[in-house]
């Protein structure tokens, strides 16, 4: 009940409420209350007599007791602790009497108690350590003096971009060393209707921090990042020190096998039953199931471990790292919470939870039970390097640091020195000239160490020299190690390593490692990079549709997962490096298997991206930007559309095994009485001129040579109906009409009349139109596939040598009559309508 509501009660109502309150008090509480309110008890051993004596209390003390009783609600644990730390003498043992005693000393102590209580029930915040002493005198000034408050509030106000105002609402000084501050942030200022009158309501949020002069720590409790930053800056400036994250000792003393068995087999790390610790939900970050999905096992109000054991026996869940245990939901001591694992940058794991509103004794009990169950602690970093995944995370972390001073101790130092020895990392010394005037920002890199320094060009002060040692990745050594791992994988000759290839993107050239599966010559490429991938580069890689493993060097696994999509699988160098040679076949086979499973999806996605890209070049050719759209882009875009429509397609590029080849070949087949089978080669020609692509004599000779070489192929001879290619297709955004005519004549002159291979011309406008109609009517195409392929073949080999939009529209106009369907299907629309109406009746 609020202060105003109690005061508005009549004297009789107050007396009744007080008597009802006395009824529920114990004898000890009655005696303690009588002592502090100076009520004389006639018989302190008789509860009824004590209640009768207490009812004679003065009106003023009765009202104060009612108000303190209301204040006491939900603070039962905070009051005794605060009283012991802040009372000048410990005269009372029950909370209400203690409140009376605090009030007698100073009413302001109740504000201090409220602040302390709000601090204790709020979850653990960011704990920082100050490298200078936190003097109690200055800490008290921070909370009590206006000048300090104004500085802090001004920093917060600026941090909010001058949106929110701040003030110190209250503070609590617990004992001699703990200084707790409660701040209000105004977030709203509105007038709201009230029963009697309108009230101006200034809505606030709260933020808190504590200075501990004994431990030298600062804890900040706020969910808003800039507020934490502003408070940190204020404390650093006030105490002239530097705050850094408070680090506890990393926990190393756990047994890997014990942890795994505690999770998968329901055993306890202590070997004894853990009472009052019901786990009803477990979440695994990944699983051995295809594509490694996150797995959640839950059994409401029941022990979940029998389900986990069963799932483990069936190979659905596994533990390969501490971080694989993503979270557990438990009930203990009347508390229900979720404990989550947080993976630190260096691979260490912390199990944490929201500990707000949990009493200290209960929290300690939960922490003990968690340790007894799993053998690892809560709220403390746990070394994960006993697992290979943890070793990989640590390696990626170390290789991602450029400041060599960060590797001065522990596991990181040993690993750092190993990587330096193997030349995966290299220390580079750079020399800088900087102004000796501390107020001048001038600094410049010196490439020639013999250069004579002049005066500062800004302030004419002398220049000094500073050495800066940075750590860089040994790219060639890393590449050699990746290739060594790949050669181990290829040792059984199921895969063949080919020569490296270059991929040009803008002004950059990427080097790819090429592999080929022996059984069917399917490609796989490996890209090694220490950089993030540009969105435009990703789009280009997607449209190329070649399965690609990107090995990120010095980047952590949790940050590169976003790149695993469509035809790309991202892995960290650490993940690959820690794989033992005997495990590499399973490792790479699993990756390629996942890429194969995604093939259908990324083919359709690549075609859609390419369609959008090709539609963007339907403009005057001379308006195309050569830097933004290249002939290689046209080859990738055009092939993606052809591959989507003709799955039996291959793209070769400019050369294959030193032999001149067209861009690629596709085949189409259908049944029309007999089985009809045809093959077509194709080439892409991008024009930047409005008069069209120059199909000059050199281009014509190459095209004829492509045809003659392919027509000698045993596979073409055995597959194609006429034992030859049916056509060589030129695809361009714009053709030169005159040169098209000369190309036709050159083909007629150079290719024997007995060979029926024709030159065919398709513009990108027609190609995108065909692909659009194909996608729009995909179901009809599948239902009349033989007719569709026959009509498409006739359009390709028509007498004009051009494929036009009219040809495409004629095909789909016939297709949409539905009279050529070869497969009967049920009309699901009619079925749904029938069933729906029947239910309605």
Coordinates of N, CA and C in Angstrom, one line a residue, residues 648-805:
X648 N 21.5 -30.1 -67.7 CA 22.6 -30.8 -68.3 C 23.5 -29.8 -69.1
X649 N 24.1 -28.9 -68.3 CA 24.9 -27.9 -69.0 C 26.3 -27.9 -68.3
X650 N 27.3 -27.4 -69.1 CA 28.6 -27.3 -68.5 C 29.2 -26.0 -69.0
X651 N 30.0 -25.4 -68.1 CA 30.7 -24.1 -68.4 C 32.2 -24.3 -68.3
X652 N 32.9 -24.0 -69.4 CA 34.3 -24.2 -69.5 C 35.1 -22.9 -69.3
X653 N 34.6 -21.9 -69.8 CA 35.5 -20.7 -69.8 C 36.3 -20.6 -71.0
X654 N 37.4 -19.8 -70.9 CA 38.2 -19.6 -72.1 C 39.1 -20.8 -72.5
X655 N 39.6 -21.5 -71.5 CA 40.5 -22.6 -71.8 C 40.3 -23.8 -70.9
X656 N 40.5 -25.0 -71.4 CA 40.4 -26.2 -70.6 C 41.5 -27.1 -71.1
X657 N 42.5 -27.4 -70.3 CA 43.6 -28.2 -70.6 C 44.4 -27.7 -71.8
X658 N 44.5 -26.4 -72.0 CA 45.2 -25.8 -73.0 C 44.5 -25.8 -74.4
X659 N 43.3 -26.2 -74.4 CA 42.6 -26.3 -75.7 C 41.5 -25.2 -75.8
X660 N 41.4 -24.6 -77.0 CA 40.4 -23.5 -77.2 C 39.0 -24.1 -77.1
X661 N 38.1 -23.6 -76.3 CA 36.8 -24.1 -76.2 C 35.8 -23.0 -76.1
X662 N 34.6 -23.2 -76.4 CA 33.5 -22.2 -76.2 C 33.2 -22.0 -74.8
X663 N 32.3 -21.1 -74.4 CA 32.0 -20.9 -73.0 C 31.4 -22.2 -72.4
X664 N 30.6 -22.9 -73.2 CA 30.0 -24.1 -72.7 C 29.1 -24.8 -73.6
X665 N 28.5 -25.9 -73.2 CA 27.6 -26.7 -74.0 C 26.4 -27.1 -73.1
X666 N 25.2 -27.1 -73.7 CA 24.1 -27.7 -73.0 C 23.4 -28.7 -74.0
X667 N 22.6 -29.6 -73.4 CA 21.8 -30.5 -74.2 C 20.4 -30.5 -73.9
X668 N 19.5 -30.9 -74.8 CA 18.1 -31.0 -74.5 C 17.6 -32.3 -75.2
X669 N 16.7 -32.9 -74.6 CA 16.1 -34.2 -75.2 C 14.6 -34.2 -74.9
X670 N 13.9 -35.0 -75.8 CA 12.5 -35.2 -75.6 C 12.1 -36.4 -76.4
X671 N 10.9 -36.8 -76.2 CA 10.4 -38.0 -76.9 C 9.3 -37.5 -77.8
X672 N 9.4 -37.8 -79.1 CA 8.4 -37.5 -80.1 C 8.4 -38.6 -81.1
X673 N 7.7 -39.7 -80.7 CA 7.8 -40.9 -81.4 C 9.1 -41.6 -81.0
X674 N 10.2 -41.2 -81.5 CA 11.5 -41.7 -81.1 C 12.1 -40.7 -80.1
X675 N 13.2 -41.1 -79.5 CA 13.9 -40.2 -78.5 C 14.7 -39.2 -79.3
X676 N 14.5 -37.9 -79.1 CA 15.3 -36.9 -79.8 C 16.3 -36.3 -78.9
X677 N 17.6 -36.2 -79.3 CA 18.6 -35.7 -78.4 C 19.5 -34.7 -79.2
X678 N 19.7 -33.5 -78.7 CA 20.4 -32.5 -79.4 C 21.4 -31.8 -78.4
X679 N 22.5 -31.2 -78.9 CA 23.5 -30.5 -78.1 C 23.8 -29.1 -78.8
X680 N 24.0 -28.1 -78.0 CA 24.3 -26.8 -78.5 C 25.5 -26.2 -77.7
X681 N 26.4 -25.6 -78.4 CA 27.5 -24.9 -77.7 C 27.1 -23.4 -77.7
X682 N 27.7 -22.7 -76.8 CA 27.3 -21.3 -76.6 C 28.5 -20.4 -76.2
X683 N 28.4 -19.1 -76.6 CA 29.4 -18.1 -76.2 C 28.7 -16.8 -75.9
X684 N 29.3 -16.0 -75.0 CA 28.7 -14.7 -74.6 C 29.6 -13.6 -75.2
X685 N 28.9 -12.6 -75.7 CA 29.6 -11.4 -76.3 C 29.0 -10.1 -75.7
X686 N 29.8 -9.4 -74.9 CA 29.2 -8.2 -74.3 C 29.7 -7.0 -75.2
X687 N 28.7 -6.2 -75.5 CA 29.0 -5.0 -76.4 C 28.9 -3.7 -75.5
X688 N 29.9 -2.9 -75.7 CA 29.8 -1.5 -75.1 C 29.5 -0.5 -76.1
X689 N 29.2 -0.9 -77.3 CA 28.9 0.0 -78.4 C 27.5 -0.2 -78.9
X690 N 26.9 0.9 -79.3 CA 25.5 0.9 -79.7 C 25.3 0.1 -81.0
X691 N 26.4 0.1 -81.8 CA 26.3 -0.6 -83.1 C 26.4 -2.1 -83.0
X692 N 26.7 -2.6 -81.8 CA 26.7 -4.0 -81.5 C 28.0 -4.6 -81.4
X693 N 28.1 -5.9 -80.9 CA 29.3 -6.5 -80.7 C 30.0 -6.8 -82.1
X694 N 31.3 -6.5 -82.2 CA 32.0 -6.7 -83.5 C 32.4 -8.2 -83.7
X695 N 31.5 -8.9 -84.4 CA 31.8 -10.3 -84.7 C 32.7 -10.3 -86.0
X696 N 34.0 -10.0 -85.8 CA 34.9 -9.8 -86.9 C 35.4 -11.2 -87.3
X697 N 36.3 -11.2 -88.3 CA 36.7 -12.5 -88.9 C 37.4 -13.4 -87.8
X698 N 38.1 -12.8 -86.9 CA 38.8 -13.6 -85.9 C 37.8 -14.3 -85.0
X699 N 36.7 -13.6 -84.6 CA 35.7 -14.2 -83.8 C 35.0 -15.4 -84.6
X700 N 34.8 -15.1 -85.9 CA 34.1 -16.1 -86.7 C 35.0 -17.4 -86.8
X701 N 36.3 -17.2 -87.0 CA 37.2 -18.3 -87.1 C 37.2 -19.2 -85.8
X702 N 37.2 -18.5 -84.7 CA 37.2 -19.2 -83.4 C 35.9 -20.0 -83.2
X703 N 34.8 -19.4 -83.6 CA 33.5 -20.1 -83.4 C 33.5 -21.4 -84.3
X704 N 33.9 -21.2 -85.5 CA 34.0 -22.4 -86.4 C 34.9 -23.5 -85.9
X705 N 36.0 -23.0 -85.3 CA 37.0 -24.0 -84.8 C 36.4 -24.7 -83.6
X706 N 35.6 -24.0 -82.7 CA 34.9 -24.6 -81.6 C 34.0 -25.7 -82.1
X707 N 33.2 -25.4 -83.1 CA 32.3 -26.4 -83.7 C 33.0 -27.6 -84.2
X708 N 34.0 -27.4 -85.0 CA 34.7 -28.5 -85.6 C 35.3 -29.4 -84.6
X709 N 35.9 -28.8 -83.5 CA 36.5 -29.6 -82.5 C 35.5 -30.4 -81.7
X710 N 34.4 -29.8 -81.4 CA 33.3 -30.5 -80.6 C 32.6 -31.6 -81.5
X711 N 32.5 -31.3 -82.8 CA 31.9 -32.3 -83.7 C 32.7 -33.5 -83.8
X712 N 34.0 -33.5 -83.5 CA 34.8 -34.6 -83.5 C 34.8 -35.4 -82.2
X713 N 34.1 -34.9 -81.2 CA 34.0 -35.5 -79.9 C 33.2 -36.8 -80.0
X714 N 33.7 -37.9 -79.4 CA 33.0 -39.2 -79.4 C 31.7 -39.1 -78.7
X715 N 31.7 -38.3 -77.6 CA 30.4 -38.1 -76.8 C 29.4 -37.4 -77.6
X716 N 29.8 -36.4 -78.3 CA 28.8 -35.6 -79.1 C 28.3 -36.6 -80.2
X717 N 29.1 -37.3 -80.9 CA 28.8 -38.2 -81.9 C 27.8 -39.3 -81.4
X718 N 28.0 -39.8 -80.2 CA 27.2 -40.9 -79.7 C 25.9 -40.4 -79.2
X719 N 25.9 -39.1 -78.7 CA 24.7 -38.6 -78.0 C 23.7 -37.9 -79.0
X720 N 24.2 -37.0 -79.8 CA 23.3 -36.1 -80.7 C 22.7 -36.9 -81.8
X721 N 21.5 -36.6 -82.1 CA 20.7 -37.3 -83.1 C 21.4 -37.3 -84.4
X722 N 22.0 -36.2 -84.8 CA 22.6 -36.1 -86.1 C 24.2 -36.2 -85.9
X723 N 24.6 -36.7 -84.8 CA 26.0 -36.9 -84.5 C 26.9 -35.7 -84.6
X724 N 26.2 -34.5 -84.5 CA 26.9 -33.2 -84.5 C 26.1 -32.3 -83.6
X725 N 26.8 -31.1 -83.3 CA 26.1 -30.1 -82.6 C 25.0 -29.6 -83.5
X726 N 23.9 -29.2 -82.9 CA 22.8 -28.7 -83.7 C 23.0 -27.2 -83.9
X727 N 23.7 -26.5 -83.1 CA 24.0 -25.1 -83.3 C 25.0 -24.6 -82.3
X728 N 25.6 -23.5 -82.7 CA 26.5 -22.7 -81.8 C 25.8 -21.4 -81.6
X729 N 25.5 -21.1 -80.3 CA 24.7 -19.9 -80.0 C 25.5 -18.8 -79.5
X730 N 25.4 -17.6 -80.2 CA 26.0 -16.4 -79.7 C 24.9 -15.6 -78.9
X731 N 25.3 -15.2 -77.7 CA 24.4 -14.5 -76.8 C 25.1 -13.1 -76.5
X732 N 24.4 -12.1 -76.8 CA 24.9 -10.7 -76.6 C 23.8 -9.7 -76.2
X733 N 24.2 -8.7 -75.6 CA 23.2 -7.6 -75.3 C 22.9 -6.8 -76.6
X734 N 23.8 -6.9 -77.6 CA 23.5 -6.1 -78.8 C 24.4 -6.7 -80.0
X735 N 23.8 -7.1 -81.1 CA 24.5 -7.6 -82.2 C 24.6 -6.6 -83.3
X736 N 25.7 -6.7 -84.1 CA 25.9 -5.9 -85.3 C 25.3 -6.6 -86.4
X737 N 24.2 -6.1 -87.0 CA 23.4 -6.9 -88.0 C 24.3 -7.3 -89.2
X738 N 25.1 -6.3 -89.7 CA 25.9 -6.6 -90.8 C 26.9 -7.8 -90.6
X739 N 27.5 -7.8 -89.4 CA 28.4 -8.8 -89.0 C 27.8 -10.2 -88.7
X740 N 26.5 -10.1 -88.3 CA 25.7 -11.4 -88.2 C 25.6 -12.0 -89.6
X741 N 25.3 -11.2 -90.6 CA 25.2 -11.8 -91.9 C 26.5 -12.4 -92.4
X742 N 27.6 -11.7 -92.2 CA 28.9 -12.2 -92.6 C 29.3 -13.5 -91.8
X743 N 28.8 -13.6 -90.6 CA 29.1 -14.8 -89.8 C 28.3 -16.0 -90.4
X744 N 27.1 -15.7 -90.8 CA 26.3 -16.8 -91.4 C 27.0 -17.3 -92.6
X745 N 27.4 -16.4 -93.5 CA 28.1 -16.8 -94.7 C 29.4 -17.5 -94.4
X746 N 30.1 -17.1 -93.4 CA 31.4 -17.7 -93.1 C 31.1 -19.2 -92.6
X747 N 30.1 -19.4 -91.8 CA 29.7 -20.7 -91.3 C 29.4 -21.6 -92.5
X748 N 28.6 -21.1 -93.5 CA 28.2 -21.8 -94.6 C 29.4 -22.2 -95.5
X749 N 30.4 -21.3 -95.5 CA 31.6 -21.6 -96.4 C 32.5 -22.5 -95.7
X750 N 32.6 -22.5 -94.4 CA 33.7 -23.3 -93.7 C 33.2 -24.7 -93.2
X751 N 31.9 -24.8 -93.0 CA 31.4 -26.1 -92.4 C 30.7 -26.8 -93.6
X752 N 31.1 -28.1 -93.8 CA 30.5 -28.9 -94.9 C 29.0 -28.9 -94.8
X753 N 28.4 -29.0 -96.0 CA 27.0 -29.0 -96.1 C 26.3 -30.2 -95.4
X754 N 27.1 -31.3 -95.2 CA 26.6 -32.5 -94.6 C 26.5 -32.3 -93.1
X755 N 27.1 -31.2 -92.5 CA 27.0 -30.9 -91.1 C 25.9 -29.9 -90.9
X756 N 25.1 -30.1 -89.9 CA 23.9 -29.3 -89.8 C 24.1 -28.2 -88.7
X757 N 25.3 -28.0 -88.2 CA 25.5 -27.1 -87.1 C 25.3 -25.7 -87.6
X758 N 24.4 -25.0 -86.9 CA 24.0 -23.6 -87.4 C 24.5 -22.6 -86.4
X759 N 24.8 -21.4 -86.8 CA 25.0 -20.2 -85.9 C 23.6 -19.7 -85.5
X760 N 23.5 -19.5 -84.2 CA 22.2 -19.0 -83.6 C 22.5 -17.7 -82.8
X761 N 21.6 -16.8 -82.8 CA 21.8 -15.5 -82.2 C 20.6 -15.2 -81.2
X762 N 21.0 -15.0 -79.9 CA 20.0 -14.6 -78.9 C 20.5 -13.4 -78.2
X763 N 19.6 -12.4 -78.0 CA 20.0 -11.2 -77.2 C 19.7 -11.5 -75.8
X764 N 20.3 -10.8 -74.9 CA 20.1 -11.0 -73.4 C 18.6 -10.6 -73.1
X765 N 18.0 -9.7 -73.9 CA 16.6 -9.3 -73.7 C 15.7 -10.6 -73.9
X766 N 16.0 -11.3 -75.0 CA 15.2 -12.5 -75.3 C 15.5 -13.6 -74.2
X767 N 16.8 -13.8 -73.9 CA 17.1 -14.8 -72.9 C 16.4 -14.6 -71.6
X768 N 16.4 -13.3 -71.1 CA 15.7 -13.1 -69.8 C 14.2 -13.2 -69.9
X769 N 13.7 -12.9 -71.1 CA 12.2 -13.1 -71.4 C 11.9 -14.6 -71.3
X770 N 12.8 -15.4 -72.0 CA 12.6 -16.9 -71.9 C 12.6 -17.4 -70.5
X771 N 13.6 -16.9 -69.7 CA 13.7 -17.4 -68.4 C 12.6 -17.0 -67.5
X772 N 12.1 -15.8 -67.7 CA 10.9 -15.3 -67.0 C 9.7 -16.1 -67.2
X773 N 9.4 -16.4 -68.5 CA 8.3 -17.2 -68.9 C 8.4 -18.6 -68.3
X774 N 9.7 -19.1 -68.4 CA 9.9 -20.5 -67.8 C 9.6 -20.6 -66.3
X775 N 10.1 -19.6 -65.6 CA 9.8 -19.6 -64.1 C 8.3 -19.3 -63.8
X776 N 7.7 -18.5 -64.6 CA 6.3 -18.2 -64.3 C 5.4 -19.4 -64.6
X777 N 5.8 -20.2 -65.5 CA 5.0 -21.4 -65.9 C 5.7 -22.7 -65.7
X778 N 6.5 -22.8 -64.7 CA 7.3 -23.9 -64.4 C 6.5 -25.2 -64.3
X779 N 5.4 -25.2 -63.6 CA 4.5 -26.4 -63.5 C 4.0 -26.9 -64.8
X780 N 3.6 -25.9 -65.7 CA 3.1 -26.3 -67.0 C 4.2 -26.9 -67.8
X781 N 5.4 -26.4 -67.7 CA 6.6 -26.9 -68.4 C 6.8 -28.4 -68.0
X782 N 6.7 -28.7 -66.7 CA 7.0 -30.0 -66.2 C 5.9 -31.0 -66.7
X783 N 4.7 -30.5 -66.8 CA 3.6 -31.4 -67.2 C 3.5 -31.7 -68.7
X784 N 4.2 -30.8 -69.5 CA 4.3 -31.1 -70.9 C 5.7 -30.9 -71.4
X785 N 6.6 -31.6 -70.7 CA 8.0 -31.4 -70.9 C 8.5 -31.8 -72.4
X786 N 7.9 -32.8 -72.9 CA 8.4 -33.3 -74.3 C 8.0 -32.2 -75.3
X787 N 6.7 -31.7 -75.2 CA 6.3 -30.7 -76.2 C 7.1 -29.4 -76.0
X788 N 7.3 -29.1 -74.8 CA 8.0 -27.8 -74.5 C 9.4 -27.9 -75.1
X789 N 10.1 -29.0 -74.9 CA 11.5 -29.1 -75.4 C 11.5 -29.1 -77.0
X790 N 10.5 -29.8 -77.5 CA 10.4 -29.8 -79.0 C 10.2 -28.4 -79.6
X791 N 9.3 -27.7 -79.0 CA 9.0 -26.3 -79.5 C 10.2 -25.4 -79.3
X792 N 10.9 -25.6 -78.1 CA 12.1 -24.8 -77.9 C 13.2 -25.2 -78.9
X793 N 13.4 -26.4 -79.2 CA 14.4 -26.8 -80.2 C 14.0 -26.2 -81.6
X794 N 12.8 -26.2 -82.0 CA 12.4 -25.6 -83.2 C 12.7 -24.1 -83.3
X795 N 12.5 -23.4 -82.1 CA 12.8 -22.0 -82.0 C 14.2 -21.7 -82.2
X796 N 15.1 -22.6 -81.7 CA 16.5 -22.4 -81.8 C 17.0 -22.6 -83.2
X797 N 16.5 -23.6 -83.9 CA 17.0 -23.9 -85.2 C 16.1 -23.3 -86.3
X798 N 15.4 -22.2 -86.0 CA 14.5 -21.6 -87.0 C 15.3 -21.0 -88.2
X799 N 14.7 -20.8 -89.3 CA 15.4 -20.4 -90.5 C 16.1 -19.0 -90.4
X800 N 15.5 -18.1 -89.5 CA 16.1 -16.8 -89.5 C 17.4 -16.7 -88.7
X801 N 17.7 -17.7 -88.0 CA 18.9 -17.8 -87.1 C 18.8 -17.0 -85.8
X802 N 17.8 -16.1 -85.8 CA 17.5 -15.3 -84.5 C 16.4 -16.0 -83.7
X803 N 16.6 -16.0 -82.4 CA 15.5 -16.4 -81.5 C 14.9 -15.1 -81.0
X804 N 13.6 -14.9 -81.1 CA 13.0 -13.6 -80.8 C 12.0 -13.8 -79.6
X805 N 11.5 -12.7 -79.1 CA 10.4 -12.8 -78.1 C 9.2 -13.5 -78.6

